[in-house]
PDB file of C-alpha atoms in Angstrom:
ATOM      1  CA  MET M   1     -37.478  67.550 -11.966  1.00  0.00           C
ATOM      2  CA  SER M   2     -36.124  66.771  -8.636  1.00  0.00           C
ATOM      3  CA  LYS M   3     -32.680  66.654  -7.251  1.00  0.00           C
ATOM      4  CA  ILE M   4     -31.413  63.352  -5.560  1.00  0.00           C
ATOM      5  CA  LEU M   5     -28.429  63.080  -3.295  1.00  0.00           C
ATOM      6  CA  PHE M   6     -25.898  60.346  -3.721  1.00  0.00           C
ATOM      7  CA  VAL M   7     -23.977  60.068  -0.426  1.00  0.00           C
ATOM      8  CA  MET M   8     -20.775  58.172  -1.278  1.00  0.00           C
ATOM      9  CA  THR M   9     -17.817  56.734   0.674  1.00  0.00           C
ATOM     10  CA  GLY M  10     -14.628  58.873   0.419  1.00  0.00           C
ATOM     11  CA  ALA M  11     -12.466  55.862   1.428  1.00  0.00           C
ATOM     12  CA  ASP M  12     -10.176  54.289  -1.141  1.00  0.00           C
ATOM     13  CA  HIS M  13      -9.301  51.256   1.370  1.00  0.00           C
ATOM     14  CA  TRP M  14     -10.915  49.082   3.965  1.00  0.00           C
ATOM     15  CA  THR M  15      -8.827  48.229   6.978  1.00  0.00           C
ATOM     16  CA  LEU M  16      -8.870  44.505   7.835  1.00  0.00           C
ATOM     17  CA  ALA M  17      -8.462  42.777  11.099  1.00  0.00           C
ATOM     18  CA  ASP M  18      -4.851  42.299  10.602  1.00  0.00           C
ATOM     19  CA  GLY M  19      -4.318  45.931   9.970  1.00  0.00           C
ATOM     20  CA  THR M  20      -3.703  45.639   6.289  1.00  0.00           C
ATOM     21  CA  GLN M  21      -5.571  47.993   3.865  1.00  0.00           C
ATOM     22  CA  HIS M  22      -7.689  46.339   1.166  1.00  0.00           C
ATOM     23  CA  PRO M  23      -8.095  48.701  -1.799  1.00  0.00           C
ATOM     24  CA  THR M  24     -11.635  49.526  -2.393  1.00  0.00           C
ATOM     25  CA  GLY M  25     -14.270  52.340  -2.614  1.00  0.00           C
ATOM     26  CA  TYR M  26     -17.692  52.307  -4.052  1.00  0.00           C
ATOM     27  CA  TRP M  27     -19.200  49.492  -6.160  1.00  0.00           C
ATOM     28  CA  ALA M  28     -19.589  50.436  -9.800  1.00  0.00           C
ATOM     29  CA  GLU M  29     -22.789  48.845 -10.646  1.00  0.00           C
ATOM     30  CA  GLU M  30     -24.480  50.102  -7.386  1.00  0.00           C
ATOM     31  CA  ALA M  31     -23.835  53.755  -8.394  1.00  0.00           C
ATOM     32  CA  VAL M  32     -24.414  53.213 -12.264  1.00  0.00           C
ATOM     33  CA  ALA M  33     -27.759  51.448 -12.210  1.00  0.00           C
ATOM     34  CA  PRO M  34     -29.555  53.881  -9.983  1.00  0.00           C
ATOM     35  CA  TYR M  35     -27.715  56.819 -11.630  1.00  0.00           C
ATOM     36  CA  GLU M  36     -28.965  55.803 -15.063  1.00  0.00           C
ATOM     37  CA  ALA M  37     -32.535  55.155 -13.820  1.00  0.00           C
ATOM     38  CA  PHE M  38     -32.814  58.513 -12.060  1.00  0.00           C
ATOM     39  CA  LYS M  39     -31.223  60.402 -14.971  1.00  0.00           C
ATOM     40  CA  ALA M  40     -33.697  58.639 -17.558  1.00  0.00           C
ATOM     41  CA  ALA M  41     -36.528  59.793 -15.300  1.00  0.00           C
ATOM     42  CA  GLY M  42     -35.432  63.291 -15.692  1.00  0.00           C
ATOM     43  CA  HIS M  43     -33.881  63.817 -12.141  1.00  0.00           C
ATOM     44  CA  GLU M  44     -30.692  65.733 -11.315  1.00  0.00           C
ATOM     45  CA  ILE M  45     -28.159  63.995  -9.208  1.00  0.00           C
ATOM     46  CA  GLU M  46     -25.644  65.528  -6.702  1.00  0.00           C
ATOM     47  CA  VAL M  47     -22.846  63.575  -5.154  1.00  0.00           C
ATOM     48  CA  ALA M  48     -21.578  64.260  -1.600  1.00  0.00           C
ATOM     49  CA  THR M  49     -18.554  62.579   0.114  1.00  0.00           C
ATOM     50  CA  PRO M  50     -16.877  63.299   3.423  1.00  0.00           C
ATOM     51  CA  GLY M  51     -14.720  66.265   2.868  1.00  0.00           C
ATOM     52  CA  GLY M  52     -15.807  66.523  -0.681  1.00  0.00           C
ATOM     53  CA  VAL M  53     -13.218  64.178  -1.996  1.00  0.00           C
ATOM     54  CA  VAL M  54     -13.625  62.528  -5.311  1.00  0.00           C
ATOM     55  CA  PRO M  55     -15.054  59.020  -4.785  1.00  0.00           C
ATOM     56  CA  THR M  56     -12.880  56.043  -5.741  1.00  0.00           C
ATOM     57  CA  VAL M  57     -14.376  53.288  -7.651  1.00  0.00           C
ATOM     58  CA  ASP M  58     -13.398  49.557  -6.340  1.00  0.00           C
ATOM     59  CA  LYS M  59     -11.266  48.415  -9.367  1.00  0.00           C
ATOM     60  CA  GLY M  60     -12.790  44.948  -8.762  1.00  0.00           C
ATOM     61  CA  SER M  61     -16.240  45.971  -9.482  1.00  0.00           C
ATOM     62  CA  LEU M  62     -15.070  47.008 -13.149  1.00  0.00           C
ATOM     63  CA  ALA M  63     -14.112  43.467 -13.857  1.00  0.00           C
ATOM     64  CA  ALA M  64     -15.693  41.528 -16.635  1.00  0.00           C
ATOM     65  CA  GLU M  65     -16.896  38.575 -14.356  1.00  0.00           C
ATOM     66  CA  VAL M  66     -18.856  40.867 -12.059  1.00  0.00           C
ATOM     67  CA  ASN M  67     -20.632  42.653 -14.892  1.00  0.00           C
ATOM     68  CA  GLY M  68     -21.774  39.945 -17.135  1.00  0.00           C
ATOM     69  CA  GLY M  69     -18.856  40.123 -19.522  1.00  0.00           C
ATOM     70  CA  GLN M  70     -16.375  42.697 -21.019  1.00  0.00           C
ATOM     71  CA  GLU M  71     -18.861  44.504 -23.076  1.00  0.00           C
ATOM     72  CA  ASN M  72     -21.081  45.591 -19.989  1.00  0.00           C
ATOM     73  CA  ALA M  73     -18.044  46.193 -18.002  1.00  0.00           C
ATOM     74  CA  ASP M  74     -16.782  48.713 -20.602  1.00  0.00           C
ATOM     75  CA  ARG M  75     -20.164  50.401 -20.714  1.00  0.00           C
ATOM     76  CA  ILE M  76     -20.311  50.777 -16.848  1.00  0.00           C
ATOM     77  CA  ALA M  77     -16.836  52.228 -16.869  1.00  0.00           C
ATOM     78  CA  GLY M  78     -17.934  54.634 -19.588  1.00  0.00           C
ATOM     79  CA  VAL M  79     -20.859  55.861 -17.539  1.00  0.00           C
ATOM     80  CA  LEU M  80     -18.591  56.564 -14.619  1.00  0.00           C
ATOM     81  CA  ALA M  81     -16.143  58.364 -16.672  1.00  0.00           C
ATOM     82  CA  SER M  82     -18.810  60.602 -18.290  1.00  0.00           C
ATOM     83  CA  ALA M  83     -20.631  61.251 -14.956  1.00  0.00           C
ATOM     84  CA  THR M  84     -19.586  64.710 -14.212  1.00  0.00           C
ATOM     85  CA  GLU M  85     -21.452  64.601 -10.927  1.00  0.00           C
ATOM     86  CA  LEU M  86     -18.836  61.961  -9.601  1.00  0.00           C
ATOM     87  CA  GLN M  87     -15.975  64.239 -10.513  1.00  0.00           C
ATOM     88  CA  ASN M  88     -17.512  67.266  -8.700  1.00  0.00           C
ATOM     89  CA  PRO M  89     -18.794  66.213  -5.272  1.00  0.00           C
ATOM     90  CA  VAL M  90     -19.904  68.560  -2.507  1.00  0.00           C
ATOM     91  CA  ARG M  91     -18.931  68.284   1.034  1.00  0.00           C
ATOM     92  CA  LEU M  92     -21.105  66.012   2.990  1.00  0.00           C
ATOM     93  CA  GLU M  93     -20.698  68.438   5.747  1.00  0.00           C
ATOM     94  CA  ASP M  94     -22.353  71.381   3.765  1.00  0.00           C
ATOM     95  CA  VAL M  95     -25.347  69.254   2.703  1.00  0.00           C
ATOM     96  CA  ARG M  96     -28.806  70.618   3.532  1.00  0.00           C
ATOM     97  CA  LEU M  97     -31.551  67.844   3.359  1.00  0.00           C
ATOM     98  CA  ASP M  98     -34.253  70.295   2.262  1.00  0.00           C
ATOM     99  CA  ASP M  99     -32.348  70.820  -1.073  1.00  0.00           C
ATOM    100  CA  TYR M 100     -33.165  67.156  -2.136  1.00  0.00           C
ATOM    101  CA  ALA M 101     -36.182  65.074  -2.859  1.00  0.00           C
ATOM    102  CA  ALA M 102     -34.545  61.897  -2.115  1.00  0.00           C
ATOM    103  CA  VAL M 103     -31.222  60.390  -0.704  1.00  0.00           C
ATOM    104  CA  PHE M 104     -29.294  57.292  -1.928  1.00  0.00           C
ATOM    105  CA  TYR M 105     -26.253  55.511  -0.627  1.00  0.00           C
ATOM    106  CA  PRO M 106     -24.461  53.126  -3.087  1.00  0.00           C
ATOM    107  CA  GLY M 107     -22.176  50.510  -1.387  1.00  0.00           C
ATOM    108  CA  GLY M 108     -18.910  48.854  -1.815  1.00  0.00           C
ATOM    109  CA  HIS M 109     -16.605  48.153   1.029  1.00  0.00           C
ATOM    110  CA  GLY M 110     -15.551  51.780   1.454  1.00  0.00           C
ATOM    111  CA  PRO M 111     -18.718  52.571   3.613  1.00  0.00           C
ATOM    112  CA  MET M 112     -17.422  50.063   6.111  1.00  0.00           C
ATOM    113  CA  GLU M 113     -14.312  52.233   6.521  1.00  0.00           C
ATOM    114  CA  ASP M 114     -15.723  55.990   6.826  1.00  0.00           C
ATOM    115  CA  LEU M 115     -19.452  56.237   6.768  1.00  0.00           C
ATOM    116  CA  ALA M 116     -19.885  53.476   9.528  1.00  0.00           C
ATOM    117  CA  VAL M 117     -18.297  55.976  11.950  1.00  0.00           C
ATOM    118  CA  ASP M 118     -19.414  59.347  10.208  1.00  0.00           C
ATOM    119  CA  GLU M 119     -21.418  61.520  12.421  1.00  0.00           C
ATOM    120  CA  THR M 120     -22.347  63.989   9.774  1.00  0.00           C
ATOM    121  CA  SER M 121     -23.724  60.988   7.569  1.00  0.00           C
ATOM    122  CA  GLY M 122     -25.428  59.500  10.595  1.00  0.00           C
ATOM    123  CA  ARG M 123     -27.298  62.839  11.379  1.00  0.00           C
ATOM    124  CA  LEU M 124     -28.341  63.062   7.701  1.00  0.00           C
ATOM    125  CA  LEU M 125     -29.773  59.570   7.628  1.00  0.00           C
ATOM    126  CA  THR M 126     -31.579  60.348  10.750  1.00  0.00           C
ATOM    127  CA  LEU M 127     -33.192  63.418   9.425  1.00  0.00           C
ATOM    128  CA  ALA M 128     -34.078  61.666   6.055  1.00  0.00           C
ATOM    129  CA  LEU M 129     -35.719  58.741   7.824  1.00  0.00           C
ATOM    130  CA  GLU M 130     -37.838  61.119   9.932  1.00  0.00           C
ATOM    131  CA  SER M 131     -38.562  63.389   6.948  1.00  0.00           C
ATOM    132  CA  GLY M 132     -40.499  60.814   5.086  1.00  0.00           C
ATOM    133  CA  LYS M 133     -38.316  61.450   1.950  1.00  0.00           C
ATOM    134  CA  PRO M 134     -37.392  58.507  -0.149  1.00  0.00           C
ATOM    135  CA  LEU M 135     -34.036  56.983   1.226  1.00  0.00           C
ATOM    136  CA  GLY M 136     -32.157  54.263  -0.646  1.00  0.00           C
ATOM    137  CA  VAL M 137     -29.223  52.241   0.867  1.00  0.00           C
ATOM    138  CA  VAL M 138     -27.700  49.088  -0.884  1.00  0.00           C
ATOM    139  CA  CYS M 139     -25.461  46.385  -0.233  1.00  0.00           C
ATOM    140  CA  HIS M 140     -22.537  47.577   2.273  1.00  0.00           C
ATOM    141  CA  ALA M 141     -23.741  51.078   2.396  1.00  0.00           C
ATOM    142  CA  PRO M 142     -26.211  50.010   5.333  1.00  0.00           C
ATOM    143  CA  ALA M 143     -22.871  50.342   7.269  1.00  0.00           C
ATOM    144  CA  ALA M 144     -23.606  54.043   7.429  1.00  0.00           C
ATOM    145  CA  LEU M 145     -26.719  53.356   9.448  1.00  0.00           C
ATOM    146  CA  LEU M 146     -24.644  52.343  12.449  1.00  0.00           C
ATOM    147  CA  ALA M 147     -23.484  56.070  12.820  1.00  0.00           C
ATOM    148  CA  ALA M 148     -27.236  57.076  12.827  1.00  0.00           C
ATOM    149  CA  THR M 149     -27.591  57.197  16.808  1.00  0.00           C
ATOM    150  CA  LYS M 150     -30.112  59.053  18.965  1.00  0.00           C
ATOM    151  CA  ASP M 151     -29.475  61.185  21.847  1.00  0.00           C
ATOM    152  CA  ASP M 152     -30.133  58.107  24.116  1.00  0.00           C
ATOM    153  CA  GLY M 153     -27.536  56.014  22.267  1.00  0.00           C
ATOM    154  CA  SER M 154     -30.024  53.954  20.488  1.00  0.00           C
ATOM    155  CA  ASN M 155     -29.905  53.509  16.605  1.00  0.00           C
ATOM    156  CA  ALA M 156     -32.312  55.537  14.627  1.00  0.00           C
ATOM    157  CA  PHE M 157     -33.052  52.533  12.464  1.00  0.00           C
ATOM    158  CA  ALA M 158     -33.627  49.982  15.317  1.00  0.00           C
ATOM    159  CA  GLY M 159     -36.841  48.126  14.462  1.00  0.00           C
ATOM    160  CA  ARG M 160     -36.655  48.746  10.814  1.00  0.00           C
ATOM    161  CA  ARG M 161     -36.712  45.961   8.282  1.00  0.00           C
ATOM    162  CA  ILE M 162     -33.906  46.251   5.776  1.00  0.00           C
ATOM    163  CA  ALA M 163     -31.831  44.306   3.229  1.00  0.00           C
ATOM    164  CA  ALA M 164     -28.118  44.384   3.528  1.00  0.00           C
ATOM    165  CA  PHE M 165     -24.972  42.452   2.494  1.00  0.00           C
ATOM    166  CA  THR M 166     -25.179  39.173   4.361  1.00  0.00           C
ATOM    167  CA  ASN M 167     -22.587  37.148   6.219  1.00  0.00           C
ATOM    168  CA  ALA M 168     -22.991  34.363   3.742  1.00  0.00           C
ATOM    169  CA  GLU M 169     -22.219  36.857   0.933  1.00  0.00           C
ATOM    170  CA  GLU M 170     -19.021  38.081   2.687  1.00  0.00           C
ATOM    171  CA  THR M 171     -18.058  34.452   3.250  1.00  0.00           C
ATOM    172  CA  GLN M 172     -18.328  33.636  -0.370  1.00  0.00           C
ATOM    173  CA  ALA M 173     -16.642  36.921  -1.357  1.00  0.00           C
ATOM    174  CA  GLY M 174     -13.707  35.545   0.732  1.00  0.00           C
ATOM    175  CA  PHE M 175     -13.700  38.458   3.373  1.00  0.00           C
ATOM    176  CA  ALA M 176     -15.646  37.122   6.349  1.00  0.00           C
ATOM    177  CA  ASP M 177     -12.512  35.747   8.142  1.00  0.00           C
ATOM    178  CA  LYS M 178     -10.400  38.761   7.291  1.00  0.00           C
ATOM    179  CA  ALA M 179     -12.909  41.549   8.400  1.00  0.00           C
ATOM    180  CA  LYS M 180     -12.837  43.347  11.775  1.00  0.00           C
ATOM    181  CA  TRP M 181     -16.645  43.056  11.881  1.00  0.00           C
ATOM    182  CA  LEU M 182     -19.622  41.842   9.783  1.00  0.00           C
ATOM    183  CA  LEU M 183     -22.101  44.217   8.526  1.00  0.00           C
ATOM    184  CA  GLN M 184     -25.088  41.710   9.140  1.00  0.00           C
ATOM    185  CA  ASP M 185     -23.853  41.278  12.780  1.00  0.00           C
ATOM    186  CA  ARG M 186     -23.448  44.735  13.760  1.00  0.00           C
ATOM    187  CA  LEU M 187     -26.735  45.865  12.252  1.00  0.00           C
ATOM    188  CA  THR M 188     -28.585  43.093  14.205  1.00  0.00           C
ATOM    189  CA  GLU M 189     -26.745  44.146  17.314  1.00  0.00           C
ATOM    190  CA  ALA M 190     -27.995  47.727  16.767  1.00  0.00           C
ATOM    191  CA  GLY M 191     -31.595  46.501  16.629  1.00  0.00           C
ATOM    192  CA  VAL M 192     -32.098  46.629  12.841  1.00  0.00           C
ATOM    193  CA  GLN M 193     -33.908  43.555  11.292  1.00  0.00           C
ATOM    194  CA  VAL M 194     -31.807  42.350   8.547  1.00  0.00           C
ATOM    195  CA  ASP M 195     -34.001  40.435   6.086  1.00  0.00           C
ATOM    196  CA  GLU M 196     -31.776  37.792   4.501  1.00  0.00           C
ATOM    197  CA  SER M 197     -32.315  36.308   1.005  1.00  0.00           C
ATOM    198  CA  GLU M 198     -30.443  34.054  -1.269  1.00  0.00           C
ATOM    199  CA  PRO M 199     -26.741  35.156  -1.763  1.00  0.00           C
ATOM    200  CA  TRP M 200     -26.234  37.580  -4.718  1.00  0.00           C
ATOM    201  CA  ALA M 201     -29.953  37.330  -5.789  1.00  0.00           C
ATOM    202  CA  PRO M 202     -31.863  40.633  -6.170  1.00  0.00           C
ATOM    203  CA  HIS M 203     -33.580  41.534  -2.831  1.00  0.00           C
ATOM    204  CA  VAL M 204     -35.219  44.998  -2.027  1.00  0.00           C
ATOM    205  CA  ILE M 205     -37.145  45.659   1.203  1.00  0.00           C
ATOM    206  CA  VAL M 206     -39.393  48.719   1.459  1.00  0.00           C
ATOM    207  CA  ASP M 207     -40.130  49.800   4.876  1.00  0.00           C
ATOM    208  CA  GLY M 208     -41.985  53.078   4.852  1.00  0.00           C
ATOM    209  CA  ASN M 209     -39.743  55.679   3.170  1.00  0.00           C
ATOM    210  CA  LEU M 210     -36.769  53.344   3.602  1.00  0.00           C
ATOM    211  CA  VAL M 211     -35.687  51.226   0.484  1.00  0.00           C
ATOM    212  CA  THR M 212     -32.891  48.879   1.000  1.00  0.00           C
ATOM    213  CA  GLY M 213     -31.037  46.397  -1.105  1.00  0.00           C
ATOM    214  CA  GLN M 214     -29.031  43.225  -0.222  1.00  0.00           C
ATOM    215  CA  ASN M 215     -26.326  43.270  -2.851  1.00  0.00           C
ATOM    216  CA  PRO M 216     -25.151  44.615  -6.303  1.00  0.00           C
ATOM    217  CA  ALA M 217     -27.926  42.968  -8.298  1.00  0.00           C
ATOM    218  CA  SER M 218     -30.510  44.681  -6.029  1.00  0.00           C
ATOM    219  CA  SER M 219     -29.448  48.325  -7.005  1.00  0.00           C
ATOM    220  CA  ALA M 220     -31.475  48.629 -10.169  1.00  0.00           C
ATOM    221  CA  PRO M 221     -34.601  47.076  -8.634  1.00  0.00           C
ATOM    222  CA  LEU M 222     -34.033  49.484  -5.616  1.00  0.00           C
ATOM    223  CA  ALA M 223     -33.962  52.456  -8.018  1.00  0.00           C
ATOM    224  CA  VAL M 224     -37.357  51.422  -9.395  1.00  0.00           C
ATOM    225  CA  GLU M 225     -38.760  51.404  -6.013  1.00  0.00           C
ATOM    226  CA  LEU M 226     -37.374  54.795  -5.195  1.00  0.00           C
ATOM    227  CA  LEU M 227     -38.651  56.331  -8.372  1.00  0.00           C
ATOM    228  CA  LYS M 228     -42.104  55.121  -7.381  1.00  0.00           C
ATOM    229  CA  LYS M 229     -41.920  57.093  -4.334  1.00  0.00           C
ATOM    230  CA  LEU M 230     -40.844  60.116  -6.094  1.00  0.00           C
ATOM    231  CA  GLY M 231     -43.857  59.758  -8.161  1.00  0.00           C
TER     232      GLY M 231
END
């Protein structure tokens, strides 16, 4: 049995271009689908957040319409309520990569607020990439890659192919014209190659030890690919 680190946002809001705070956090499906897959495979999970704060779930991600109906929405909420790891996170600042077999970053708009500028997370991502350990990042969580800068100022993930939440999806979600910046644009500016697929359809990219997913629907297939790498 291996231990897998979930690095999660500590933010409960996303500051929009006009200064208003949009309530958010992590997206439920993106945490639950991999959580269930990893636990079913016999792995242990530890959650880390900046400062060790208990992560906030985006209330919108618990709605029936984004979970295929009320029954599944209730099931996902139940998993989150029973997942003791989520209630007892460690401080991201205290994490040692050597203690884990793999690292996974679920999304939601929260990472756009904190992990995008979190140097501790950026260093961890850089180390994880260089270590060859399986590293999974989904949806808005690739915002965290923006903080993974080398000594020369370049991005550690420049030249890598990834999937991430697209401008088209942000537009359809109603936030593209409200955001301070768009994830796909920033990643592209940093030299990361964003491989765009159809909005909302599962899309996973494997580039070496890096496994990324475009949107919530990509979280379950991403977990499958990470488990393959864990053997």
